[in-house]
């Protein structure tokens, strides 16, 4: 009996390992036949661009073994796969809207997450460091001998993903908290840091954001927007997750305040003469608690109907600690009145999880790529009229 039990555990572990580490280097298997549950506005369609990118047998808090943050350079889609320690390239050389293969841009990294490109350098945020690397011959294979370690002392543990963006000659890096709710000893945590492009002269750009996984600079105004995942264990509907308009020097409240400057008296039991949140910056948009908003991007292509142009798409990774699950979808936010609207739903069917959207980017043809780290897929959403 004991031997059978141990054998069963061994088989389960092998299945898990296979799900996490198989496939790379093989042509993605694409199955477009399982989209009956995905609901989109009239005129839109969804298909699989790439499949088998480290899909998971289970859904659990935090990053799953599949694709996370994406980058498009010269029409080529690149994506980080933290659990595999690499950044993958997904070429579509024949233009059929399916990845021809899964190729490795760079591997051997420590949970790489955020990606960006600027002036000949690919910037990659690992859990414990920030690096940049070149691809001088433009074959989408990194030249490892060019790696420069820009920051090598990032604290590990807790929220482990790091996101990096380059804008206007500076690096911006977000780093989540080490805990659910606490006072941090490292000021870089629960904050967005700004550095010179070589990783020097780093300062805290904005603070008080528990876990700002997604960052996007507005293509017209240059303003920085970020998602924020609120704390847990205040019930199903508090505190809200957030979209923040991030401005230099501002404090967005965590761990003492959340949302529209609501005092977290569950954590902070001090007595104040004045409102402890009066010097904090409130959220721009409150989202359903535990939705876990991650990647976000503005849409300015004319391939979608006019109502979507100039507005913000956001991926909801989905809840893990709510009695009635929520999230597991892509929404769009009207930037005029800040209302939130469902766009792609159906990855949550009752209590069954069919996928967990992570990041969203606009392709060169105006369609949207959406990564799903639970199913190990990249979806393409396009408008067919």
Short mmCIF file of C-alpha atoms in Angstrom, two decimals:
data_model
loop_
_atom_site.label_atom_id
_atom_site.label_comp_id
_atom_site.label_asym_id
_atom_site.label_seq_id
_atom_site.Cartn_x
_atom_site.Cartn_y
_atom_site.Cartn_z
CA UNK A 1 0.00 0.00 0.00
CA UNK A 2 2.78 2.40 0.96
CA UNK A 3 4.65 1.56 -2.27
CA UNK A 4 1.57 2.28 -4.38
CA UNK A 5 1.09 5.59 -2.61
CA UNK A 6 4.70 6.63 -3.19
CA UNK A 7 4.50 5.54 -6.83
CA UNK A 8 1.41 7.69 -7.29
CA UNK A 9 3.17 10.68 -5.78
CA UNK A 10 6.14 10.06 -8.07
CA UNK A 11 3.95 9.98 -11.16
CA UNK A 12 2.25 13.20 -10.09
CA UNK A 13 5.61 14.91 -9.62
CA UNK A 14 6.75 13.74 -13.05
CA UNK A 15 3.58 15.13 -14.62
CA UNK A 16 4.17 18.46 -12.90
CA UNK A 17 7.77 18.59 -14.01
CA UNK A 18 6.80 17.67 -17.55
CA UNK A 19 4.21 20.44 -17.64
CA UNK A 20 6.76 22.95 -16.43
CA UNK A 21 9.77 22.06 -18.52
CA UNK A 22 8.74 20.33 -21.73
CA UNK A 23 8.16 21.72 -25.21
CA UNK A 24 10.69 24.51 -25.82
CA UNK A 25 12.39 24.09 -29.14
CA UNK A 26 9.38 22.27 -30.60
CA UNK A 27 6.76 23.74 -32.87
CA UNK A 28 3.78 24.94 -30.78
CA UNK A 29 0.71 22.77 -30.97
CA UNK A 30 -2.24 25.03 -31.76
CA UNK A 31 -5.82 24.01 -31.06
CA UNK A 32 -8.43 26.60 -31.95
CA UNK A 33 -11.35 24.39 -31.03
CA UNK A 34 -11.80 25.33 -27.38
CA UNK A 35 -12.94 28.94 -27.52
CA UNK A 36 -16.66 28.38 -27.14
CA UNK A 37 -16.51 29.85 -23.64
CA UNK A 38 -14.59 33.03 -24.51
CA UNK A 39 -16.99 35.93 -24.92
CA UNK A 40 -15.96 39.01 -26.94
CA UNK A 41 -17.82 42.07 -28.23
CA UNK A 42 -19.54 41.69 -31.57
CA UNK A 43 -17.13 41.59 -34.50
CA UNK A 44 -14.12 40.34 -32.49
CA UNK A 45 -12.47 36.93 -32.73
CA UNK A 46 -9.83 35.09 -30.73
CA UNK A 47 -7.30 32.45 -31.75
CA UNK A 48 -4.19 30.82 -30.33
CA UNK A 49 -0.96 32.37 -31.58
CA UNK A 50 1.31 30.03 -29.59
CA UNK A 51 0.65 27.10 -27.28
CA UNK A 52 2.50 24.77 -24.92
CA UNK A 53 4.66 27.48 -23.35
CA UNK A 54 5.00 25.78 -19.98
CA UNK A 55 1.34 25.31 -19.13
CA UNK A 56 0.33 24.33 -15.60
CA UNK A 57 -1.89 21.52 -14.34
CA UNK A 58 -2.97 23.69 -11.43
CA UNK A 59 -3.94 27.27 -10.68
CA UNK A 60 -2.36 28.87 -7.65
CA UNK A 61 -1.36 32.33 -6.36
CA UNK A 62 1.32 34.24 -8.23
CA UNK A 63 3.05 33.42 -11.52
CA UNK A 64 2.33 30.03 -13.08
CA UNK A 65 4.94 28.28 -15.26
CA UNK A 66 3.81 29.87 -18.50
CA UNK A 67 4.44 33.11 -20.45
CA UNK A 68 4.26 36.44 -18.65
CA UNK A 69 5.37 39.85 -20.00
CA UNK A 70 5.66 40.55 -23.71
CA UNK A 71 7.61 42.83 -26.03
CA UNK A 72 7.29 43.42 -29.77
CA UNK A 73 10.42 44.45 -31.65
CA UNK A 74 10.39 44.78 -35.43
CA UNK A 75 7.24 42.70 -35.62
CA UNK A 76 8.72 39.85 -33.53
CA UNK A 77 6.90 38.83 -30.38
CA UNK A 78 9.09 38.13 -27.35
CA UNK A 79 7.88 36.86 -23.99
CA UNK A 80 9.40 36.11 -20.60
CA UNK A 81 8.87 32.67 -19.06
CA UNK A 82 10.15 33.12 -15.48
CA UNK A 83 9.90 29.50 -14.36
CA UNK A 84 12.04 28.38 -17.29
CA UNK A 85 14.60 31.13 -16.69
CA UNK A 86 14.40 32.43 -20.23
CA UNK A 87 13.02 34.90 -22.73
CA UNK A 88 11.43 33.26 -25.78
CA UNK A 89 10.96 34.50 -29.34
CA UNK A 90 7.83 33.55 -31.29
CA UNK A 91 8.37 34.22 -35.00
CA UNK A 92 5.52 34.26 -37.51
CA UNK A 93 7.54 34.33 -40.71
CA UNK A 94 4.77 33.15 -43.03
CA UNK A 95 2.23 35.65 -41.72
CA UNK A 96 -0.49 33.10 -40.84
CA UNK A 97 -0.96 34.52 -37.32
CA UNK A 98 0.53 31.41 -35.73
CA UNK A 99 3.97 31.15 -34.18
CA UNK A 100 6.20 29.03 -36.43
CA UNK A 101 8.39 27.91 -33.55
CA UNK A 102 9.47 28.69 -30.01
CA UNK A 103 13.03 29.99 -30.00
CA UNK A 104 15.23 31.05 -27.11
CA UNK A 105 16.47 34.62 -27.05
CA UNK A 106 18.33 34.16 -23.76
CA UNK A 107 18.26 31.54 -21.01
CA UNK A 108 19.97 30.77 -17.72
CA UNK A 109 18.29 33.69 -15.96
CA UNK A 110 16.73 33.92 -12.50
CA UNK A 111 12.97 34.28 -13.01
CA UNK A 112 13.12 36.90 -15.77
CA UNK A 113 9.92 38.94 -15.94
CA UNK A 114 9.88 42.49 -17.28
CA UNK A 115 11.24 43.26 -20.78
CA UNK A 116 11.98 46.40 -22.74
CA UNK A 117 14.19 47.57 -25.58
CA UNK A 118 15.96 50.86 -26.14
CA UNK A 119 18.85 52.03 -28.30
CA UNK A 120 20.42 48.64 -29.03
CA UNK A 121 19.86 47.12 -25.58
CA UNK A 122 17.32 44.62 -24.32
CA UNK A 123 16.54 45.32 -20.67
CA UNK A 124 15.48 42.29 -18.59
CA UNK A 125 14.34 42.35 -14.97
CA UNK A 126 15.18 39.18 -13.05
CA UNK A 127 14.10 38.56 -9.48
CA UNK A 128 17.45 39.53 -7.98
CA UNK A 129 19.01 41.76 -10.61
CA UNK A 130 18.44 44.00 -13.62
CA UNK A 131 20.49 43.35 -16.75
CA UNK A 132 20.77 44.48 -20.34
CA UNK A 133 22.08 42.58 -23.35
CA UNK A 134 22.66 43.19 -27.04
CA UNK A 135 21.67 41.41 -30.24
CA UNK A 136 23.97 43.24 -32.64
CA UNK A 137 23.39 40.93 -35.63
CA UNK A 138 19.60 41.18 -35.16
CA UNK A 139 18.97 37.42 -35.27
CA UNK A 140 16.98 37.46 -32.03
CA UNK A 141 19.58 35.51 -30.13
CA UNK A 142 21.18 37.47 -27.32
CA UNK A 143 24.95 37.78 -27.28
CA UNK A 144 25.60 36.74 -23.71
CA UNK A 145 29.09 38.20 -23.74
CA UNK A 146 27.47 41.64 -23.91
CA UNK A 147 25.46 41.21 -20.71
CA UNK A 148 25.77 44.16 -18.37
CA UNK A 149 24.49 43.78 -14.81
CA UNK A 150 22.94 47.13 -13.99
CA UNK A 151 21.63 46.33 -10.49
CA UNK A 152 22.72 43.18 -8.66
CA UNK A 153 21.20 43.52 -5.20
CA UNK A 154 17.44 43.35 -5.66
CA UNK A 155 15.80 41.78 -2.59
CA UNK A 156 14.18 38.39 -3.18
CA UNK A 157 11.13 36.67 -1.75
CA UNK A 158 7.58 37.88 -1.36
CA UNK A 159 6.29 39.29 -4.62
CA UNK A 160 9.04 38.08 -6.89
CA UNK A 161 8.20 39.66 -10.25
CA UNK A 162 10.05 42.76 -11.43
CA UNK A 163 8.84 44.91 -14.31
CA UNK A 164 11.07 47.30 -16.26
CA UNK A 165 10.25 50.10 -18.70
CA UNK A 166 12.50 52.58 -20.47
CA UNK A 167 11.11 56.05 -21.07
CA UNK A 168 12.65 59.42 -21.88
CA UNK A 169 16.19 58.33 -21.11
CA UNK A 170 15.46 56.65 -17.78
CA UNK A 171 14.77 53.17 -16.42
CA UNK A 172 11.64 52.55 -14.39
CA UNK A 173 11.40 49.36 -12.34
CA UNK A 174 8.52 48.19 -10.18
CA UNK A 175 9.06 45.82 -7.28
CA UNK A 176 6.27 44.33 -5.16
CA UNK A 177 6.17 44.04 -1.40
CA UNK A 178 7.82 41.31 0.66
CA UNK A 179 4.57 40.58 2.48
CA UNK A 180 0.80 40.89 2.44
CA UNK A 181 0.86 44.03 4.57
CA UNK A 182 3.84 45.37 6.54
CA UNK A 183 6.33 48.21 6.83
CA UNK A 184 9.20 47.55 4.42
CA UNK A 185 12.84 48.02 5.36
CA UNK A 186 13.97 48.28 1.72
CA UNK A 187 12.48 51.45 0.22
CA UNK A 188 12.58 49.92 -3.26
CA UNK A 189 9.87 47.45 -2.34
CA UNK A 190 6.20 48.33 -2.93
CA UNK A 191 7.49 51.15 -5.12
CA UNK A 192 8.63 52.20 -8.58
CA UNK A 193 12.30 53.14 -8.83
CA UNK A 194 13.83 55.37 -11.50
CA UNK A 195 17.46 54.99 -12.59
CA UNK A 196 19.80 56.16 -15.30
CA UNK A 197 20.04 53.76 -18.23
CA UNK A 198 23.21 52.22 -16.85
CA UNK A 199 21.52 51.41 -13.53
CA UNK A 200 23.11 54.25 -11.56
CA UNK A 201 21.53 57.16 -9.67
CA UNK A 202 18.48 55.15 -8.63
CA UNK A 203 15.83 56.92 -6.59
CA UNK A 204 12.30 56.01 -5.54
CA UNK A 205 10.02 57.59 -8.13
CA UNK A 206 6.76 56.75 -6.34
CA UNK A 207 5.92 54.61 -3.31
CA UNK A 208 3.02 52.97 -1.51
CA UNK A 209 2.04 50.49 -4.26
CA UNK A 210 1.86 46.97 -2.84
CA UNK A 211 2.47 45.18 -6.13
CA UNK A 212 2.51 47.26 -9.32
CA UNK A 213 3.10 44.48 -11.84
CA UNK A 214 2.00 46.34 -14.97
CA UNK A 215 3.34 49.73 -16.12
CA UNK A 216 2.49 51.69 -19.26
CA UNK A 217 3.46 55.15 -20.42
CA UNK A 218 0.70 56.99 -22.23
CA UNK A 219 1.83 57.33 -25.87
CA UNK A 220 0.62 60.95 -26.11
CA UNK A 221 1.01 62.47 -22.65
CA UNK A 222 3.95 60.41 -21.38
CA UNK A 223 2.17 59.89 -18.06
CA UNK A 224 2.87 56.64 -16.24
CA UNK A 225 0.00 54.31 -15.35
CA UNK A 226 0.33 51.18 -13.22
CA UNK A 227 -1.81 48.36 -11.91
CA UNK A 228 -1.79 47.59 -8.20
CA UNK A 229 -2.78 44.39 -6.42
CA UNK A 230 -4.31 45.22 -3.03
CA UNK A 231 -3.74 43.32 0.19
CA UNK A 232 -5.52 40.12 1.18
CA UNK A 233 -7.69 39.02 4.11
CA UNK A 234 -10.05 41.98 4.38
CA UNK A 235 -12.94 40.04 2.87
CA UNK A 236 -14.22 39.41 -0.63
CA UNK A 237 -14.67 43.05 -1.61
CA UNK A 238 -11.97 45.02 0.18
CA UNK A 239 -9.58 46.57 -0.51
CA UNK A 240 -10.02 47.37 -4.21
CA UNK A 241 -7.33 46.55 -6.71
CA UNK A 242 -6.27 49.71 -8.50
CA UNK A 243 -5.16 51.56 -11.58
CA UNK A 244 -2.89 54.40 -10.53
CA UNK A 245 -1.71 57.47 -12.38
CA UNK A 246 1.84 57.42 -11.06
CA UNK A 247 3.52 60.77 -10.48
CA UNK A 248 6.96 61.55 -9.14
CA UNK A 249 7.24 61.84 -5.37
CA UNK A 250 3.72 60.61 -4.66
CA UNK A 251 2.80 58.06 -1.97
CA UNK A 252 -0.10 55.79 -2.97
CA UNK A 253 -0.87 54.68 0.56
CA UNK A 254 0.15 51.07 1.15
CA UNK A 255 0.38 49.70 3.82
CA UNK A 256 -1.63 52.26 5.79
CA UNK A 257 -4.17 53.38 3.16
CA UNK A 258 -5.81 51.96 0.05
CA UNK A 259 -8.21 52.93 -2.73
CA UNK A 260 -9.67 56.41 -2.41
CA UNK A 261 -7.52 57.06 0.68
CA UNK A 262 -9.28 54.60 2.99
CA UNK A 263 -7.43 54.01 6.25
CA UNK A 264 -6.51 50.34 6.78
CA UNK A 265 -7.44 50.08 10.47
CA UNK A 266 -7.02 46.30 10.38
CA UNK A 267 -3.28 46.84 9.95
CA UNK A 268 -2.69 50.30 11.38
CA UNK A 269 -4.33 50.57 14.78
CA UNK A 270 -2.67 53.85 15.75
CA UNK A 271 -4.79 56.80 16.84
CA UNK A 272 -4.38 59.98 14.77
CA UNK A 273 -5.38 63.59 15.29
CA UNK A 274 -5.38 64.13 11.52
CA UNK A 275 -6.37 61.76 8.73
CA UNK A 276 -3.34 59.47 8.14
CA UNK A 277 -4.27 59.27 4.46
CA UNK A 278 -4.50 63.00 3.73
CA UNK A 279 -1.03 63.15 2.16
CA UNK A 280 -1.51 59.99 0.11
CA UNK A 281 -2.57 59.93 -3.54
CA UNK A 282 -5.86 58.09 -4.13
CA UNK A 283 -6.31 55.48 -6.82
CA UNK A 284 -7.33 56.63 -10.28
CA UNK A 285 -9.68 53.66 -10.81
CA UNK A 286 -10.90 51.18 -8.21
CA UNK A 287 -11.27 47.60 -9.48
CA UNK A 288 -13.02 44.60 -7.96
CA UNK A 289 -10.95 43.32 -5.03
CA UNK A 290 -8.80 40.25 -5.78
CA UNK A 291 -9.10 40.61 -9.56
CA UNK A 292 -5.28 40.73 -9.69
CA UNK A 293 -4.76 43.26 -12.52
CA UNK A 294 -1.38 42.72 -14.18
CA UNK A 295 -0.42 43.89 -17.68
CA UNK A 296 -1.99 46.98 -19.26
CA UNK A 297 -1.61 48.86 -22.52
CA UNK A 298 -3.15 51.79 -24.36
CA UNK A 299 -4.78 51.22 -27.72
CA UNK A 300 -4.22 53.79 -30.48
CA UNK A 301 -4.43 51.69 -33.65
CA UNK A 302 -7.40 52.19 -35.99
CA UNK A 303 -8.03 48.44 -36.47
CA UNK A 304 -10.51 48.37 -33.58
CA UNK A 305 -13.75 50.39 -33.55
CA UNK A 306 -13.48 53.99 -32.43
CA UNK A 307 -14.85 53.37 -28.92
CA UNK A 308 -11.67 51.47 -28.01
CA UNK A 309 -9.16 53.94 -29.42
CA UNK A 310 -7.25 55.93 -26.84
CA UNK A 311 -8.44 53.65 -24.06
CA UNK A 312 -6.73 51.18 -21.76
CA UNK A 313 -6.76 47.37 -21.89
CA UNK A 314 -6.00 45.52 -18.63
CA UNK A 315 -5.50 41.81 -17.90
CA UNK A 316 -7.10 40.38 -14.74
CA UNK A 317 -5.11 37.33 -13.61
CA UNK A 318 -7.90 36.30 -11.24
CA UNK A 319 -8.53 35.67 -7.54
CA UNK A 320 -7.23 32.88 -5.38
CA UNK A 321 -8.66 33.77 -1.95
CA UNK A 322 -12.21 34.93 -2.67
CA UNK A 323 -15.28 32.84 -1.83
CA UNK A 324 -16.73 33.55 -5.27
CA UNK A 325 -13.84 33.69 -7.77
CA UNK A 326 -13.44 36.86 -9.81
CA UNK A 327 -11.19 38.16 -12.58
CA UNK A 328 -9.78 35.79 -15.23
CA UNK A 329 -10.56 38.21 -18.06
CA UNK A 330 -9.45 41.23 -20.07
CA UNK A 331 -11.21 44.54 -19.53
CA UNK A 332 -11.01 47.95 -21.16
CA UNK A 333 -11.19 51.26 -19.33
CA UNK A 334 -12.75 54.33 -20.89
CA UNK A 335 -10.16 57.02 -20.15
CA UNK A 336 -12.75 59.79 -20.49
CA UNK A 337 -15.10 58.69 -17.72
CA UNK A 338 -12.87 55.99 -16.12
CA UNK A 339 -15.55 53.30 -16.41
CA UNK A 340 -14.50 49.64 -16.60
CA UNK A 341 -15.97 47.32 -19.25
CA UNK A 342 -15.55 43.60 -19.90
CA UNK A 343 -13.77 42.81 -23.16
CA UNK A 344 -12.71 39.15 -23.17
CA UNK A 345 -14.35 36.90 -20.58
CA UNK A 346 -14.98 33.20 -20.08
CA UNK A 347 -11.68 31.86 -18.75
CA UNK A 348 -13.59 31.33 -15.50
CA UNK A 349 -16.48 28.85 -15.77
CA UNK A 350 -18.15 28.47 -12.38
CA UNK A 351 -15.16 27.20 -10.37
CA UNK A 352 -13.24 25.88 -13.38
CA UNK A 353 -10.29 27.97 -14.52
CA UNK A 354 -9.58 27.78 -18.24
CA UNK A 355 -6.85 30.41 -18.29
CA UNK A 356 -5.30 33.38 -16.50
CA UNK A 357 -4.49 36.47 -18.61
CA UNK A 358 -1.23 38.20 -17.69
CA UNK A 359 -0.09 40.79 -20.23
CA UNK A 360 -1.52 42.56 -23.26
CA UNK A 361 0.34 44.24 -26.14
CA UNK A 362 -0.76 45.74 -29.44
CA UNK A 363 0.67 43.95 -32.48
CA UNK A 364 1.83 45.65 -35.65
CA UNK A 365 -1.45 44.75 -37.39
CA UNK A 366 -3.55 46.27 -34.61
CA UNK A 367 -4.63 43.01 -32.98
CA UNK A 368 -4.00 42.27 -29.32
CA UNK A 369 -1.66 39.62 -27.99
CA UNK A 370 -2.66 38.30 -24.55
CA UNK A 371 -0.40 35.99 -22.55
CA UNK A 372 -1.81 33.26 -20.30
CA UNK A 373 0.64 31.75 -17.84
CA UNK A 374 -1.75 29.07 -16.61
CA UNK A 375 -2.56 27.54 -19.99
CA UNK A 376 0.87 28.36 -21.44
CA UNK A 377 -0.56 30.29 -24.36
CA UNK A 378 -0.42 33.52 -26.29
CA UNK A 379 -3.81 34.50 -27.70
CA UNK A 380 -4.48 36.85 -30.59
CA UNK A 381 -7.65 38.94 -30.47
CA UNK A 382 -8.58 40.75 -33.63
CA UNK A 383 -11.51 42.67 -35.12
CA UNK A 384 -13.08 41.18 -38.21
CA UNK A 385 -16.02 43.54 -38.50
#
